[in-house]
Tab-separated table of C-alpha atoms in Angstrom:
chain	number	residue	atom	x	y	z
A	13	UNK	CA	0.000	0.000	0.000
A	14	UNK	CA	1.157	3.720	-0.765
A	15	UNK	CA	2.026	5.904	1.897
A	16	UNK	CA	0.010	8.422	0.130
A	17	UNK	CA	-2.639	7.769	-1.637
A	18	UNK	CA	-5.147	9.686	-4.583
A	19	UNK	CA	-7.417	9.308	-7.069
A	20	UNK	CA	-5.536	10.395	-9.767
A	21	UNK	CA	-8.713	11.686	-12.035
A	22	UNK	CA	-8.986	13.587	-14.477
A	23	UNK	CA	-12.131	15.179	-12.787
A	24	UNK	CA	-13.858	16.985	-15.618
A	25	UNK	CA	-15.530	19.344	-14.372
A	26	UNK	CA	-17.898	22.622	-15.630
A	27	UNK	CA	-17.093	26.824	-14.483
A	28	UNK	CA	-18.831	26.830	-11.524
A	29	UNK	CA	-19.403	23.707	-10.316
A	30	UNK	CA	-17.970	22.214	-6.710
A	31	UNK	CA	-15.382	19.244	-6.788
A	32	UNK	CA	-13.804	17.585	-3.656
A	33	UNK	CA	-10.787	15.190	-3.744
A	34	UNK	CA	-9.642	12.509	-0.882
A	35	UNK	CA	-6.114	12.004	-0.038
A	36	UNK	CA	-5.532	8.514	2.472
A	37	UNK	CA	-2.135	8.203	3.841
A	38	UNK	CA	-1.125	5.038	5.975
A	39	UNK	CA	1.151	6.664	8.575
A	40	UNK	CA	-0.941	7.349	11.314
A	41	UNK	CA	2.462	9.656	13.019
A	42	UNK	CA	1.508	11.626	10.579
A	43	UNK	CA	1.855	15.102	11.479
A	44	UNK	CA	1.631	17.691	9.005
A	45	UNK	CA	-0.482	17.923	5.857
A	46	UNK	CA	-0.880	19.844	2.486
A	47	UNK	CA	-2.476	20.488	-0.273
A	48	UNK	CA	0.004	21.567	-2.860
A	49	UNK	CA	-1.208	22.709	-6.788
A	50	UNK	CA	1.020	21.775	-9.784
A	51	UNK	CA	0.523	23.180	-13.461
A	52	UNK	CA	1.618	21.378	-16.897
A	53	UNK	CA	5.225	20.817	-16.910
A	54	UNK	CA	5.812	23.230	-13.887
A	55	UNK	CA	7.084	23.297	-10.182
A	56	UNK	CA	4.279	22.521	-7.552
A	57	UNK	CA	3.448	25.691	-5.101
A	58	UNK	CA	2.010	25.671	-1.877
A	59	UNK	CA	-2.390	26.196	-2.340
A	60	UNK	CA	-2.956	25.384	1.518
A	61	UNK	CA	-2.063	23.368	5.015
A	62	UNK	CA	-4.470	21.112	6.386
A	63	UNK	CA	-5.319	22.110	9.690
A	64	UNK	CA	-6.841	19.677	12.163
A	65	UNK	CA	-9.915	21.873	12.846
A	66	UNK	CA	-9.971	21.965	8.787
A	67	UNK	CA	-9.257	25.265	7.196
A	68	UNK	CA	-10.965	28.030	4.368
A	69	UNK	CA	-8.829	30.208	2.042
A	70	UNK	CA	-11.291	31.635	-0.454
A	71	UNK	CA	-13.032	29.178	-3.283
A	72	UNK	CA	-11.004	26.225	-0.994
A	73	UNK	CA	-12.077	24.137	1.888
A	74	UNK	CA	-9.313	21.697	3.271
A	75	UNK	CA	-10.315	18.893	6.220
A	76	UNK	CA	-8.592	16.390	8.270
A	77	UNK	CA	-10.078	13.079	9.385
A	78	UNK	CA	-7.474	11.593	11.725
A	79	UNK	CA	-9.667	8.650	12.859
A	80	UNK	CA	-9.718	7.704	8.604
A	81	UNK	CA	-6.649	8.652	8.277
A	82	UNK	CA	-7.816	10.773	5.122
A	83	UNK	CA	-7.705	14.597	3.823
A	84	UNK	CA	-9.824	16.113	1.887
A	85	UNK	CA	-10.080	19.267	-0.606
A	86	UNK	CA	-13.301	21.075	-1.813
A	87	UNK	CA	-13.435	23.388	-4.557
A	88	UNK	CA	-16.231	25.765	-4.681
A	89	UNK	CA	-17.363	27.506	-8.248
A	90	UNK	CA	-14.508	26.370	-10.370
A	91	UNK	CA	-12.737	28.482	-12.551
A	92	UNK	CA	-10.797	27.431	-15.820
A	93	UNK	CA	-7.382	28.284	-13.604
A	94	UNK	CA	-8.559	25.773	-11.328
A	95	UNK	CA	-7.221	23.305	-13.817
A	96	UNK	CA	-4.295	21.629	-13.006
A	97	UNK	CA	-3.244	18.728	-10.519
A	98	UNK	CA	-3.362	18.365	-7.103
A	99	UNK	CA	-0.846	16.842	-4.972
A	100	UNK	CA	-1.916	15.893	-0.971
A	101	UNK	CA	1.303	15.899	0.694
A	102	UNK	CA	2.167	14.460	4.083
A	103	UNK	CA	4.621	14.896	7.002
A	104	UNK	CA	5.397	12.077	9.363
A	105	UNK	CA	6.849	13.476	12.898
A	106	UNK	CA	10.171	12.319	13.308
A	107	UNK	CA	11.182	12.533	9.784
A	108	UNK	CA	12.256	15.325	7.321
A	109	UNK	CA	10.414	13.680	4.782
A	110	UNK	CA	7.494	15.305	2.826
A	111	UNK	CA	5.515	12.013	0.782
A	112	UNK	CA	3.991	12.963	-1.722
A	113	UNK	CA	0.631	11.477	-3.549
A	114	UNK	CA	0.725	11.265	-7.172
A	115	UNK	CA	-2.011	14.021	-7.758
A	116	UNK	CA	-5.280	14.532	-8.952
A	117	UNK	CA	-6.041	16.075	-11.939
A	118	UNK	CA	-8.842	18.202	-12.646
A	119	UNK	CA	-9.898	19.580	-15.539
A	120	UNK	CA	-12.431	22.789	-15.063
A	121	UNK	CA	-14.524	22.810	-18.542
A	122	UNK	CA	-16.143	26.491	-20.305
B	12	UNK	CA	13.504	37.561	-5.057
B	13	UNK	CA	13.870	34.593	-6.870
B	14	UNK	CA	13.845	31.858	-4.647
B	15	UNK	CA	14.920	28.850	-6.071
B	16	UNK	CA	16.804	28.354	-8.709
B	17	UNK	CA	18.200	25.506	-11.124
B	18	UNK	CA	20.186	24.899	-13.885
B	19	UNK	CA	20.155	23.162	-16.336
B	20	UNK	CA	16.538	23.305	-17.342
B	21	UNK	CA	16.960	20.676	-19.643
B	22	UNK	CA	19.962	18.253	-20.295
B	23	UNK	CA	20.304	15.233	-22.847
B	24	UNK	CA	23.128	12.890	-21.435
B	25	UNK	CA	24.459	10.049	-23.465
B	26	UNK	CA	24.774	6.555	-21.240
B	27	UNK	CA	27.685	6.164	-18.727
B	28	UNK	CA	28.006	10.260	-18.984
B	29	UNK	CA	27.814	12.380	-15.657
B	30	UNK	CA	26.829	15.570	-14.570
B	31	UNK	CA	25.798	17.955	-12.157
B	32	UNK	CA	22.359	19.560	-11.274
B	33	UNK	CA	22.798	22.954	-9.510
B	34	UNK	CA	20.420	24.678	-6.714
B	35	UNK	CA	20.561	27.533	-5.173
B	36	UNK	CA	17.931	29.116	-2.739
B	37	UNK	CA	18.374	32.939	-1.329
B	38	UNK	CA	15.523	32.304	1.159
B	39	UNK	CA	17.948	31.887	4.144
B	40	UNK	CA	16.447	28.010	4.621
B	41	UNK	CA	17.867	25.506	6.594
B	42	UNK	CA	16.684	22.344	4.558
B	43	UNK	CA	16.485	21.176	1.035
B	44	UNK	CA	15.777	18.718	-0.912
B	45	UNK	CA	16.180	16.467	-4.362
B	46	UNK	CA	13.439	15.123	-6.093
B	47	UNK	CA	12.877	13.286	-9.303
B	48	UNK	CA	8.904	12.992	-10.735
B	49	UNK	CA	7.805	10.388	-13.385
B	50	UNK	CA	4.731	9.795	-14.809
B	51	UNK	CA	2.233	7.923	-12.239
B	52	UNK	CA	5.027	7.906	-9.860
B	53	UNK	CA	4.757	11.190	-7.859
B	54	UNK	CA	7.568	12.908	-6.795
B	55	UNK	CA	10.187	10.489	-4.857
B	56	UNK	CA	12.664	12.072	-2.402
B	57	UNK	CA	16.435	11.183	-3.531
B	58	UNK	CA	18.358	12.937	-1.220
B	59	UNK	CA	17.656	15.969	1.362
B	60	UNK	CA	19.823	17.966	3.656
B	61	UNK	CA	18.036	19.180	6.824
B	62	UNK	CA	20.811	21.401	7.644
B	63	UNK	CA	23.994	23.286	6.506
B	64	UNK	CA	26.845	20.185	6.378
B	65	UNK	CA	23.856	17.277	6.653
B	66	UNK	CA	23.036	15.347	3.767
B	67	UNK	CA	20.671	11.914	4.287
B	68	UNK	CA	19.466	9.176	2.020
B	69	UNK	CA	15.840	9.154	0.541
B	70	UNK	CA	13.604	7.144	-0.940
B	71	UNK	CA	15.390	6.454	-4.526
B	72	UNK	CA	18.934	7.743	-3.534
B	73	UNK	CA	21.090	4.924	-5.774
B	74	UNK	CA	23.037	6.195	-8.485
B	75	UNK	CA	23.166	9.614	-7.068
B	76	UNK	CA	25.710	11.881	-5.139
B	77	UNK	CA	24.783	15.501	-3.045
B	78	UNK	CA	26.792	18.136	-2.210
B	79	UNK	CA	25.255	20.716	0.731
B	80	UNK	CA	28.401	23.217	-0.602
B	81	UNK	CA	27.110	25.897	1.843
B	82	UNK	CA	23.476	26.910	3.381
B	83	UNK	CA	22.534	28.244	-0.333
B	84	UNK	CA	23.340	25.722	-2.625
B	85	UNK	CA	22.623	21.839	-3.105
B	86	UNK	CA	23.878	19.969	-5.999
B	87	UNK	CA	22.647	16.597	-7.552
B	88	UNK	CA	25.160	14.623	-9.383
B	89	UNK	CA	25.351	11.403	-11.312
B	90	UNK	CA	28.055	9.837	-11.932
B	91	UNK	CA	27.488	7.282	-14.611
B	92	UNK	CA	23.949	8.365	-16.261
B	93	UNK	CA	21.807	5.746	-16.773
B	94	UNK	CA	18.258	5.727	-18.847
B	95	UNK	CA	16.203	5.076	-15.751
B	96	UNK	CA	17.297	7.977	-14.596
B	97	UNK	CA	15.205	10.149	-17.504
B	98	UNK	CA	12.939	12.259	-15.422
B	99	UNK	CA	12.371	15.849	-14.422
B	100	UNK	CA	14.270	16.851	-11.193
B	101	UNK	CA	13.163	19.164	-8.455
B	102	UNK	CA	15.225	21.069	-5.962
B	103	UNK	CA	13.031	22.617	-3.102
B	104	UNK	CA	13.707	24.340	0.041
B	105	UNK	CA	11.991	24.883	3.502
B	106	UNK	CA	12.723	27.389	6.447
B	107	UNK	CA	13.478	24.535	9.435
B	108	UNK	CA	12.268	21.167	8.119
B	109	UNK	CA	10.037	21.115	11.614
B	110	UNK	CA	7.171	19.758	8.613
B	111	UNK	CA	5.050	22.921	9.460
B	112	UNK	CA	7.081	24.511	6.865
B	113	UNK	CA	6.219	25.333	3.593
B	114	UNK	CA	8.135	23.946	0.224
B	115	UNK	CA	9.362	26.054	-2.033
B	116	UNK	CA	10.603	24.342	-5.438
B	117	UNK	CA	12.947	25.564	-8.477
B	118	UNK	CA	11.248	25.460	-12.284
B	119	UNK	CA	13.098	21.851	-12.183
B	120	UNK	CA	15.273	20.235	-14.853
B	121	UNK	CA	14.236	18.193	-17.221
B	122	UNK	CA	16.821	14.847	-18.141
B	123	UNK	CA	17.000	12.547	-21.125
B	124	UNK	CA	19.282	9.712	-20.983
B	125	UNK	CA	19.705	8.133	-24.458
């Protein structure tokens, strides 16, 4: 089993519509998580933490389920620049070691 | 500011050649890291150095060598390129490596090995 795990999509999806991905990870040390964003053939970039209360930054709702072992991301009315893929990343205590899923892509149709 | 930065961008390396990947962050960041990212694979830690004259072992660290030369630079290199090794490479940084920290990555470098 993958220390990180995601459905790796494409989600194709219309402007304006809501999308939510899962991330599981197996570690349950696990002690940090993220959500990062990564565009064709470019460097990923920080969209959000994951805070264990869950978290809001705009359009994005992030949540932690400890218990599942599972993070989640919602995406309220997409945009077209919503497209690209997602990566859940997470942080075991102990370590220095950020593991990364393989992403989600999404695809946010006009 | 330009945070982190990498060269080559891309590189075509016959097999049995070497080289070296360059990074260089002007964050002021304690720890960085080398990563590779292949289709359906994710990005795989090779190498990371949590501090200034540290350098540890990641997840895919065989046929590669680090160099931490000071707090701003890490370099990749391989010494005898192989094709496995085709992939696109990322150097990223973080303030403290406590895992609260945020990544910060170059544009990456993108290897062919013929």
């Amino acid at each position: 089993r993958k220390e990180v795990e995601q459905d790796p999509g494409p989600f194709n999806v219309p402007e304006g519509a809501t999308v939510a991905f899962n991330c599981t990870y197996s570690n349950s040390a696990s002690q940090s998580f993220f959500w990062y964003r990564q565009d064709c053939r470019k460097e990923p970039k920080l969209l959000m933490s994951v805070y264990s209360s869950g978290n809001e930054d705009g359009r994005f709702t992030a949540q932690l389920n400890r218990a599942s072992q599972y993070i989640s991301l919602l995406i309220r009315d997409s945009k077209l620049s919503d497209s690209a893929t997602y990566l859940c990343v997470v942080y075991p205590s102990g370590t220095y070691k950020y593991i990364f899923g393989t992403g989600t892509r999404l695809k946010v149709l006009a | 500011n330009a945070g982190v930065t990498q060269t080559p961008k891309f590189q075509v390396l016959k097999t049995g050649q070497s080289m070296t990947l360059q990074c260089a962050q002007d964050m002021n960041h304690n720890s960085m890291y080398w990563y590779r990212q292949d289709p359906g694979m994710g990005l795989r830690l090779i190498y990371y150095s949590a501090s200034e004259g540290t350098t540890d072992k990641g997840e895919v660290p065989n046929g590669y060598n680090v160099s931490r030369l000071n707090k701003r630079e890490f370099s990749l290199r391989l010494e005898s390129a192989a094709p496995s090794q085709t992939s696109v490479y990322f150097c990223a940084s973080s303030e403290g490596g406590a895992g609260t920290d945020t990544q910060y990555f170059g544009p990456g470098t993108r290897l062919t090995v013929l």
